[in-house]
Short mmCIF file of C-alpha atoms and ligand atoms in Angstrom, two decimals:
data_model
loop_
_atom_site.label_atom_id
_atom_site.label_comp_id
_atom_site.label_asym_id
_atom_site.label_seq_id
_atom_site.Cartn_x
_atom_site.Cartn_y
_atom_site.Cartn_z
CA MET A 1 -2.96 -13.90 -5.67
CA ARG A 2 -1.51 -12.07 -8.93
CA ARG A 3 -0.66 -15.70 -10.19
CA GLY A 4 0.07 -14.69 -13.56
CA PHE A 5 2.26 -11.87 -11.99
CA TRP A 6 4.25 -13.90 -9.78
CA ALA A 7 4.47 -17.62 -11.70
CA GLY A 8 7.98 -17.60 -12.71
CA LEU A 9 9.22 -14.94 -10.95
CA LEU A 10 8.94 -15.85 -7.57
CA LEU A 11 9.00 -19.81 -7.27
CA ALA A 12 8.80 -19.61 -3.64
CA PRO A 13 6.95 -21.96 -2.34
CA PHE A 14 4.41 -19.81 -0.23
CA ALA A 15 3.17 -20.48 3.06
CA ALA A 16 0.25 -23.10 2.72
CA PHE A 17 -2.86 -21.39 3.44
CA ALA A 18 -3.83 -25.00 5.39
CA ASP A 19 -1.34 -23.65 7.78
CA SER A 20 -3.92 -21.59 9.87
CA GLY A 21 -4.19 -22.42 13.33
CA PRO A 22 -5.61 -19.44 15.83
CA ALA A 23 -4.37 -16.12 15.81
CA ARG A 24 -1.33 -16.22 18.62
CA PRO A 25 0.50 -13.75 20.97
CA THR A 26 3.84 -12.81 19.24
CA VAL A 27 7.32 -11.53 20.34
CA VAL A 28 9.99 -10.19 18.19
CA VAL A 29 13.85 -11.20 18.99
CA ASP A 30 16.76 -9.28 17.75
CA ILE A 31 19.01 -11.88 16.53
CA HIS A 32 21.72 -9.70 15.14
CA ARG A 33 24.98 -11.58 14.83
CA ALA A 34 23.11 -14.47 17.23
CA GLY A 35 24.48 -17.16 14.98
CA ALA A 36 22.62 -19.79 12.81
CA LYS A 37 22.61 -22.40 16.00
CA ALA A 38 21.06 -19.58 18.50
CA VAL A 39 18.58 -18.79 15.67
CA ALA A 40 17.57 -22.44 15.16
CA GLU A 41 17.47 -22.84 19.20
CA LEU A 42 14.86 -20.10 19.31
CA LYS A 43 13.14 -21.53 16.36
CA ARG A 44 12.62 -24.80 18.29
CA ALA A 45 11.90 -23.53 21.47
CA PRO A 46 9.25 -25.03 23.93
CA GLY A 47 5.73 -23.21 23.37
CA VAL A 48 7.06 -21.43 19.73
CA PHE A 49 4.18 -22.24 17.12
CA TRP A 50 5.77 -20.57 14.37
CA SER A 51 8.89 -18.09 13.68
CA ALA A 52 9.11 -15.70 10.58
CA GLU A 53 13.22 -14.20 10.13
CA PHE A 54 13.18 -10.91 9.17
CA GLY A 55 17.36 -10.51 8.70
CA THR A 56 18.10 -8.46 12.26
CA GLU A 57 14.80 -10.00 13.94
CA LEU A 58 12.63 -12.53 14.11
CA LEU A 59 8.93 -12.78 14.62
CA LEU A 60 7.82 -15.69 17.25
CA ALA A 61 4.11 -16.98 17.81
CA ILE A 62 3.89 -18.18 21.29
CA ASP A 63 1.97 -19.59 23.67
CA ALA A 64 -0.05 -17.05 25.89
CA GLU A 65 1.52 -18.40 29.51
CA SER A 66 5.27 -17.96 28.10
CA GLU A 67 4.41 -14.32 27.13
CA GLN A 68 5.52 -13.06 30.39
CA ALA A 69 8.62 -14.88 30.56
CA TRP A 70 9.92 -13.91 27.16
CA LEU A 71 9.33 -10.26 27.08
CA ARG A 72 11.61 -10.45 30.70
CA ARG A 73 14.48 -11.77 28.07
CA ALA A 74 17.35 -9.28 27.04
CA GLY A 75 16.84 -8.28 23.64
CA VAL A 76 12.87 -9.56 23.21
CA ARG A 77 10.07 -6.69 22.84
CA PRO A 78 6.54 -7.06 21.60
CA GLY A 79 5.59 -8.02 18.84
CA PRO A 80 2.11 -7.16 16.56
CA GLY A 81 -0.49 -8.64 18.84
CA THR A 82 -1.71 -12.12 18.16
CA LEU A 83 -1.40 -13.03 14.36
CA ARG A 84 -2.21 -16.23 12.43
CA ARG A 85 0.55 -17.22 9.90
CA ASP A 86 -1.34 -17.24 7.02
CA GLU A 87 -2.84 -13.64 7.50
CA ILE A 88 0.84 -12.00 7.33
CA TRP A 89 1.32 -9.90 4.20
CA ILE A 90 5.07 -8.36 3.75
CA ARG A 91 5.71 -5.26 1.95
CA ASP A 92 8.46 -2.55 1.29
CA HIS A 93 9.31 0.27 -0.44
CA VAL A 94 5.49 1.38 -0.74
CA CYS A 95 4.42 4.95 -1.36
CA THR A 96 2.59 5.93 1.49
CA HIS A 97 -0.75 7.85 0.16
CA LYS A 98 -1.28 4.42 -2.19
CA ALA A 99 -1.32 2.26 1.00
CA LEU A 100 -4.21 0.26 1.32
CA GLN A 101 -3.86 -0.16 4.89
CA PRO A 102 -0.72 1.02 7.58
CA ALA A 103 2.05 -1.30 8.73
CA LEU A 104 1.09 -3.46 12.01
CA ALA A 105 4.93 -3.05 12.71
CA THR A 106 8.42 -3.03 11.08
CA ILE A 107 10.45 -5.55 11.51
CA GLY A 108 13.81 -6.01 10.72
CA GLY A 109 13.88 -3.17 8.31
CA TYR A 110 10.17 -5.06 6.40
CA GLU A 111 6.83 -3.71 7.18
CA LEU A 112 4.20 -6.37 8.38
CA LEU A 113 0.45 -6.39 7.97
CA ARG A 114 -2.06 -8.35 8.56
CA MET A 115 -4.28 -9.39 5.60
CA PRO A 116 -6.99 -11.66 5.97
CA ALA A 117 -8.41 -13.88 2.88
CA ALA A 118 -11.01 -11.07 2.12
CA SER A 119 -8.41 -8.35 2.07
CA LEU A 120 -5.63 -10.37 0.38
CA LYS A 121 -7.88 -10.60 -2.94
CA ARG A 122 -8.62 -6.71 -2.87
CA VAL A 123 -4.23 -6.35 -2.61
CA ALA A 124 -3.40 -8.68 -4.83
CA ALA A 125 -5.83 -7.07 -7.58
CA SER A 126 -4.59 -3.86 -6.89
CA ASP A 127 -0.96 -2.03 -7.78
CA ALA A 128 0.11 -2.64 -3.84
CA SER A 129 3.02 -4.64 -3.62
CA GLY A 130 3.69 -7.42 -1.39
CA PHE A 131 4.14 -11.00 -0.73
CA PRO A 132 2.84 -13.43 1.91
CA LEU A 133 5.42 -15.16 4.27
CA PRO A 134 7.44 -17.75 2.16
CA ALA A 135 6.87 -21.35 3.32
CA ASP A 136 10.05 -21.77 5.42
CA GLY A 137 9.17 -18.61 7.20
CA VAL A 138 12.46 -16.52 6.11
CA VAL A 139 12.03 -13.31 4.40
CA ALA A 140 15.44 -12.28 5.13
CA ARG A 141 18.63 -13.72 6.72
CA GLU A 142 22.06 -11.97 8.28
CA ALA A 143 24.63 -13.59 6.37
CA GLY A 144 26.49 -14.37 9.87
CA ASN A 145 23.23 -16.40 10.52
CA THR A 146 23.34 -18.54 8.00
CA GLU A 147 24.35 -22.09 8.32
CA GLY A 148 27.82 -23.17 6.41
CA LEU A 149 29.09 -19.54 6.04
CA LYS A 150 32.63 -19.99 4.73
CA ALA A 151 35.64 -17.76 6.09
CA ALA A 152 36.30 -14.66 4.06
CA SER A 153 39.16 -15.81 1.53
CA PRO A 154 42.31 -13.07 1.51
CA ALA A 155 42.19 -9.97 -1.09
CA VAL A 156 43.24 -10.60 -4.63
CA PRO A 157 45.57 -7.32 -4.87
CA ALA A 158 44.57 -6.57 -8.03
CA THR A 159 40.87 -6.49 -7.19
CA LEU A 160 41.72 -4.57 -4.22
CA ALA A 161 43.24 -1.82 -6.13
CA ILE A 162 40.13 -1.25 -8.01
CA VAL A 163 37.98 -1.61 -5.15
CA ASP A 164 40.19 0.93 -3.12
CA ARG A 165 39.26 3.70 -5.97
CA ILE A 166 36.05 3.94 -4.36
CA ASP A 167 36.01 6.96 -2.89
CA ALA A 168 33.07 7.72 -0.30
CA GLU A 169 33.50 11.65 -0.04
CA ARG A 170 33.57 12.01 -3.95
CA TRP A 171 30.22 9.72 -3.97
CA PHE A 172 28.91 12.05 -1.44
CA GLN A 173 29.45 15.17 -3.69
CA THR A 174 28.05 13.64 -6.69
CA MET A 175 25.24 12.64 -4.04
CA SER A 176 24.56 16.08 -3.06
CA ALA A 177 25.44 18.27 -6.64
CA LEU A 178 22.43 15.61 -8.20
CA ALA A 179 19.78 16.15 -5.26
CA ALA A 180 20.03 19.87 -5.94
CA PHE A 181 18.19 19.06 -9.14
CA ASN A 182 14.18 18.50 -9.38
CA ARG A 183 14.57 15.15 -11.03
CA ASN A 184 10.63 14.32 -10.54
CA SER A 185 9.69 12.55 -14.00
CA PHE A 186 7.49 15.26 -14.71
CA SER A 187 9.80 18.27 -13.88
CA PRO A 188 11.20 20.35 -16.37
CA ALA A 189 14.42 19.92 -15.07
CA LEU A 190 14.84 16.12 -15.64
CA GLY A 191 16.22 16.49 -18.78
CA SER A 192 19.27 19.15 -17.25
CA ALA A 193 20.01 16.08 -14.26
CA HIS A 194 19.68 13.42 -17.52
CA ASP A 195 22.74 16.07 -19.12
CA TRP A 196 24.60 15.94 -16.09
CA ILE A 197 24.67 12.52 -15.47
CA ARG A 198 25.27 11.38 -18.82
CA ASP A 199 28.24 14.23 -19.09
CA ALA A 200 29.73 11.99 -15.85
CA LEU A 201 29.57 8.65 -16.87
CA GLY A 202 30.80 10.14 -20.39
CA ALA A 203 33.89 11.31 -19.15
CA VAL A 204 35.24 8.03 -17.58
CA SER A 205 33.81 5.84 -20.30
CA ASP A 206 34.21 4.67 -23.87
CA GLU A 207 30.49 6.07 -25.50
CA THR A 208 27.63 7.31 -24.37
CA ALA A 209 23.84 7.35 -25.29
CA SER A 210 20.27 8.20 -24.38
CA PHE A 211 17.10 6.23 -24.07
CA GLU A 212 13.99 7.91 -25.06
CA TYR A 213 10.58 6.47 -23.99
CA THR A 214 6.99 8.02 -23.67
CA LEU A 215 5.97 8.28 -20.00
CA GLU A 216 2.11 8.21 -19.94
CA GLY A 217 0.13 10.96 -17.69
CA LEU A 218 -0.43 8.39 -14.65
CA GLY A 219 -2.44 11.10 -12.63
CA ASN A 220 -3.32 9.84 -8.72
CA CYS A 221 -4.92 11.02 -5.47
CA GLY A 222 -7.30 13.23 -7.50
CA SER A 223 -4.56 15.69 -8.94
CA PRO A 224 -5.40 16.10 -12.88
CA SER A 225 -3.09 13.90 -15.04
CA PRO A 226 -0.03 15.61 -16.52
CA PRO A 227 0.19 14.95 -20.53
CA ALA A 228 2.15 12.16 -21.75
CA ILE A 229 6.13 13.06 -21.85
CA THR A 230 9.27 11.64 -23.25
CA ILE A 231 11.64 11.47 -20.99
CA ALA A 232 15.49 9.32 -21.24
CA ASN A 233 17.62 7.14 -19.21
CA PRO A 234 21.63 8.38 -19.78
CA ILE A 235 23.49 4.94 -20.39
CA ALA A 236 27.37 4.45 -20.65
CA PHE A 237 29.39 2.27 -22.17
CA GLN A 238 33.03 0.69 -21.11
CA TYR A 239 33.88 -1.81 -23.83
CA GLY A 240 35.37 -5.38 -23.09
CA SER A 241 38.48 -6.49 -25.24
CA VAL A 242 37.44 -10.02 -25.04
CA ALA A 243 33.37 -9.82 -25.33
CA PRO A 244 32.25 -6.79 -25.91
CA ASP A 245 28.63 -8.16 -26.65
CA GLU A 246 28.48 -9.39 -23.22
CA TRP A 247 27.08 -6.54 -20.93
CA ILE A 248 27.36 -6.38 -16.97
CA VAL A 249 24.72 -3.75 -15.96
CA ILE A 250 24.49 -1.11 -13.27
CA GLY A 251 21.76 0.58 -12.86
CA ALA A 252 20.07 3.18 -10.25
CA HIS A 253 16.78 5.44 -10.93
CA TYR A 254 17.77 8.97 -11.09
CA ASP A 255 14.38 10.13 -10.43
CA SER A 256 12.71 11.59 -7.46
CA ARG A 257 9.59 11.82 -5.83
CA ASN A 258 7.41 13.69 -3.18
CA SER A 259 4.07 11.22 -2.30
CA SER A 260 2.96 13.57 0.27
CA ARG A 261 1.74 16.38 -2.56
CA CYS A 262 0.48 13.70 -4.61
CA ASP A 263 3.63 13.78 -7.52
CA GLY A 264 3.33 17.60 -8.48
CA PHE A 265 6.30 18.39 -9.53
CA ALA A 266 6.45 21.89 -7.96
CA ALA A 267 6.71 20.01 -4.57
CA PRO A 268 10.44 19.52 -2.92
CA GLN A 269 11.74 16.54 -3.77
CA PRO A 270 15.58 16.39 -3.39
CA GLY A 271 15.31 12.29 -3.30
CA ALA A 272 18.96 12.34 -2.00
CA ASN A 273 18.57 8.57 -0.61
CA ASP A 274 15.89 7.68 -2.90
CA ASN A 275 17.85 7.97 -5.12
CA ALA A 276 20.65 10.32 -6.22
CA SER A 277 22.60 7.93 -3.60
CA GLY A 278 22.11 4.92 -6.02
CA CYS A 279 22.57 7.17 -9.31
CA ALA A 280 25.74 8.70 -7.39
CA GLY A 281 26.83 5.32 -6.97
CA VAL A 282 26.75 4.22 -10.48
CA ILE A 283 28.47 6.91 -11.36
CA GLU A 284 31.45 6.16 -8.74
CA LEU A 285 31.69 2.42 -9.77
CA ALA A 286 32.43 4.16 -13.35
CA ARG A 287 34.96 6.19 -12.36
CA ALA A 288 36.59 3.43 -10.61
CA PHE A 289 36.37 1.11 -13.54
CA ALA A 290 37.90 4.04 -15.45
CA SER A 291 40.61 2.98 -17.95
CA VAL A 292 40.23 -0.44 -16.58
CA PRO A 293 40.72 -3.37 -19.13
CA THR A 294 37.75 -5.90 -18.71
CA ALA A 295 36.97 -8.60 -21.07
CA ARG A 296 33.31 -7.63 -20.50
CA THR A 297 31.41 -4.55 -21.74
CA ILE A 298 30.19 -2.40 -18.46
CA VAL A 299 27.05 -0.59 -19.27
CA TYR A 300 26.27 2.20 -16.76
CA THR A 301 22.43 3.79 -16.47
CA CYS A 302 20.23 5.79 -14.59
CA PHE A 303 17.16 5.01 -14.87
CA SER A 304 14.05 7.89 -15.49
CA GLY A 305 10.18 7.14 -14.29
CA GLU A 306 11.13 4.27 -11.50
CA GLU A 307 8.81 6.26 -8.84
CA GLN A 308 5.70 5.77 -11.26
CA GLY A 309 5.79 2.14 -11.72
CA LEU A 310 9.78 0.97 -12.93
CA TRP A 311 8.88 2.60 -16.48
CA GLY A 312 12.54 3.42 -17.64
CA SER A 313 14.09 0.40 -16.75
CA ARG A 314 10.92 -1.71 -17.74
CA ARG A 315 10.82 0.20 -21.28
CA TRP A 316 14.16 -0.49 -21.88
CA VAL A 317 14.41 -4.27 -21.09
CA GLU A 318 11.40 -4.06 -23.93
CA SER A 319 13.58 -2.09 -26.34
CA LEU A 320 16.45 -4.69 -26.26
CA GLN A 321 13.83 -7.68 -26.25
CA ALA A 322 12.08 -5.93 -29.23
CA ALA A 323 15.78 -5.73 -30.93
CA GLY A 324 16.87 -9.23 -30.10
CA THR A 325 19.80 -8.05 -27.65
CA ILE A 326 18.24 -8.73 -24.36
CA GLY A 327 20.74 -11.75 -24.28
CA ARG A 328 23.66 -9.43 -23.89
CA VAL A 329 22.81 -8.42 -20.56
CA ARG A 330 24.76 -11.61 -18.38
CA HIS A 331 24.18 -9.66 -15.20
CA MET A 332 22.24 -6.66 -13.73
CA ILE A 333 23.38 -4.98 -10.36
CA ASN A 334 20.85 -2.31 -9.33
CA LEU A 335 21.37 0.23 -6.81
CA ASP A 336 18.39 2.11 -4.77
CA MET A 337 18.97 4.04 -1.56
CA ILE A 338 21.98 3.27 -0.29
CA GLY A 339 23.48 5.95 2.20
CA TYR A 340 20.96 5.50 5.49
CA ASP A 341 22.05 3.21 8.44
CA PRO A 342 20.98 4.08 11.71
CA SER A 343 21.34 0.71 13.17
CA GLY A 344 25.13 1.17 14.24
CA SER A 345 25.83 -1.95 12.67
CA LEU A 346 26.09 -0.60 8.96
CA ASP A 347 22.94 -3.28 7.73
CA ALA A 348 22.68 -3.45 3.89
CA ARG A 349 20.87 -6.09 2.02
CA ILE A 350 21.38 -8.05 -1.49
CA GLU A 351 18.07 -9.22 -2.49
CA THR A 352 17.14 -11.20 -5.66
CA ASN A 353 14.35 -13.86 -6.58
CA LEU A 354 14.42 -17.82 -5.39
CA ALA A 355 15.55 -19.02 -9.22
CA ASN A 356 18.71 -16.92 -8.36
CA GLN A 357 19.40 -17.77 -5.02
CA GLY A 358 22.89 -18.69 -6.45
CA LEU A 359 24.19 -15.19 -6.83
CA ILE A 360 24.16 -14.32 -3.23
CA ALA A 361 27.26 -16.38 -2.37
CA GLN A 362 29.36 -13.92 -4.55
CA TYR A 363 28.23 -11.33 -3.09
CA VAL A 364 28.37 -12.54 0.49
CA ALA A 365 32.15 -13.59 -0.47
CA ALA A 366 33.00 -10.32 -1.96
CA ALA A 367 31.51 -8.51 1.22
CA GLN A 368 33.49 -10.69 3.68
CA THR A 369 36.69 -9.84 2.01
CA TYR A 370 36.19 -6.50 0.53
CA ALA A 371 33.78 -4.56 2.55
CA PRO A 372 33.86 -6.44 5.74
CA THR A 373 32.29 -3.47 7.76
CA LEU A 374 28.91 -4.64 6.21
CA ASN A 375 26.15 -6.61 8.39
CA LEU A 376 24.98 -8.10 5.13
CA ILE A 377 20.92 -9.29 4.98
CA THR A 378 20.04 -11.58 2.03
CA SER A 379 17.14 -12.17 0.93
CA THR A 380 15.42 -14.46 -1.95
CA SER A 381 11.82 -12.91 -1.48
CA THR A 382 12.61 -9.55 -3.60
CA GLY A 383 9.45 -7.72 -4.94
CA ALA A 384 8.18 -5.18 -7.83
CA TYR A 385 9.69 -2.31 -6.17
CA SER A 386 12.82 -1.26 -7.79
CA ASP A 387 14.66 -1.51 -11.41
CA HIS A 388 16.08 -5.24 -10.90
CA TRP A 389 12.34 -6.45 -11.35
CA TYR A 390 11.71 -6.21 -14.81
CA PHE A 391 15.65 -7.35 -15.83
CA LEU A 392 14.70 -10.56 -13.32
CA ALA A 393 11.40 -10.83 -15.30
CA ALA A 394 13.30 -11.10 -18.66
CA GLY A 395 15.26 -13.90 -16.90
CA ILE A 396 18.49 -12.24 -16.16
CA PRO A 397 20.91 -12.81 -13.15
CA SER A 398 19.80 -9.80 -11.21
CA VAL A 399 20.67 -8.03 -7.81
CA PHE A 400 19.57 -5.52 -5.97
CA THR A 401 22.20 -4.21 -3.05
CA TRP A 402 20.92 -1.31 -0.82
CA GLU A 403 20.78 -0.33 2.83
CA ASN A 404 18.09 -2.53 5.06
CA GLY A 405 14.63 -1.46 3.38
CA ALA A 406 12.50 1.60 2.83
CA SER A 407 10.37 1.35 5.73
CA ILE A 408 13.02 2.43 8.27
CA TYR A 409 14.42 5.76 6.15
CA PRO A 410 11.62 8.35 7.98
CA HIS A 411 12.36 11.04 4.98
CA TYR A 412 11.28 8.52 2.14
CA HIS A 413 9.23 10.44 -0.50
CA GLN A 414 9.74 13.72 1.53
CA ALA A 415 11.03 17.23 1.27
CA THR A 416 13.55 16.29 4.35
CA ASP A 417 15.20 13.32 1.75
CA LEU A 418 18.23 15.42 2.15
CA PRO A 419 21.93 14.47 2.33
CA GLN A 420 22.62 15.66 5.64
CA ASN A 421 19.64 13.32 7.02
CA MET A 422 21.76 10.44 5.63
CA THR A 423 22.90 8.55 8.56
CA ARG A 424 26.20 7.15 8.32
CA ALA A 425 26.03 7.86 4.65
CA ARG A 426 29.49 7.70 3.56
CA GLU A 427 30.29 4.34 5.62
CA LEU A 428 27.09 2.56 4.18
CA ALA A 429 27.54 3.48 0.38
CA GLY A 430 30.94 3.20 0.54
CA ALA A 431 30.97 0.01 1.79
CA ILE A 432 27.95 -1.62 -0.36
CA LEU A 433 30.33 0.28 -3.58
CA ARG A 434 33.44 -1.81 -2.47
CA MET A 435 31.24 -5.04 -2.51
CA ASP A 436 29.82 -4.12 -6.08
CA ALA A 437 33.03 -3.07 -7.56
CA ALA A 438 34.67 -6.50 -6.10
CA VAL A 439 31.52 -8.50 -7.71
CA ILE A 440 31.97 -6.63 -11.06
CA VAL A 441 35.66 -7.35 -11.08
CA ASP A 442 34.60 -11.22 -10.87
CA LEU A 443 32.06 -10.85 -13.41
CA ALA A 444 33.37 -8.39 -16.07
CA GLY A 445 37.41 -9.04 -15.50
CA GLY A 446 38.07 -12.29 -17.72
CA THR A 447 41.01 -14.19 -16.85
CA GLY A 448 44.71 -12.55 -16.95
CA LEU A 449 43.46 -9.04 -17.84
CA PHE A 450 44.35 -7.54 -14.45
CA GLU A 451 47.99 -8.94 -13.96
CA ASP A 452 49.22 -7.24 -16.49
CA GLY A 453 50.31 -3.69 -16.01
CA PHE A 454 47.63 -2.50 -13.99
CA GLU A 455 48.45 -0.36 -10.96
ZN1 ZN B 501 13.73 4.75 -4.83
#
């Protein structure tokens, strides 16, 4: 375990390693829209030893005698063979050429690996991200499978007026325009993408800036290390009228990657879904909030260097810490891969860490009222795989809003990550952005500001 790394960030009471027992046969049960009661009953069913919940799917460890009976039931598929609970390792958003071992299975959008104790030490000491099964066995949960879920509240007209400004077709055009740039962090064209984003944000906000930092060479898979370069994150400010020094930060990385070619920037890497989709989402939110008076300041930014290790967001957080202004950031929303849904049920995830689990209810409520088409999956087991990470590490309430896992996207880090390969892009991104917009109204709004004279 990378103790120092996780301590204080993920306070999840991880599965005790005493909970061993022999390896058991496993099955995977579809629990999409099953409801809290039915999921609890499955976990308590006779012959079930332990379970692991992954949003839309439930992994059950069962006795060998009942396996055939389970597999005859509707919505049950074979699991990844026999498993011990304490050797489960879960990961997401891992660049394929860096993975030390292939996944046994993808369950509910998460990759599941068998990681015996010896390998666990090796992986924990490496850069591979991942985590063991949380003690309660819940990695992610569908909002609809959550006990005590409240009914949707009626829409607030002033909030709805802003949410309705989200234009999914306009977002798609922005995303497609960004996908036309070579946005590898080491590409000579990255600066053009930076300027394009800054200009788009500048047209609908009060002021723009650019955060510059040094990205080290970081060569890998035998390729020569490129020289260190200076790159930048475009930033835009829409100032609040009551508390301008209280910031709500909306961020997404704009760089892209083609991992099949060892990060060479000459390889095609349109990164339409990863992550022109999220950066275009930041721009769409800025357009929706253009000229909307808010109490707090909304800060829009697209990060670079994400694919090399979250450098753009990390360095910016560090610079705010060094300047003593990190306390201005009251909340951070991260968007990374928001435009792919092969499930047919418009699955979307909201993730944070256990310390911030209280934030989830606000997003669930926003989705219920303003984006009811979303099948929301919530998790307090987020990892160091996108730009919310260093905000969480700095103690800032941060939430990652995205599709149902990187492993569901067959074009991840490939030359084929193109707009036309993003199934249900407009519906999913449009709904995620409506949810985020409603949350931003709550976070940035302030009392009374929306009641006077706005539309
Ligand atoms: Zn990404």
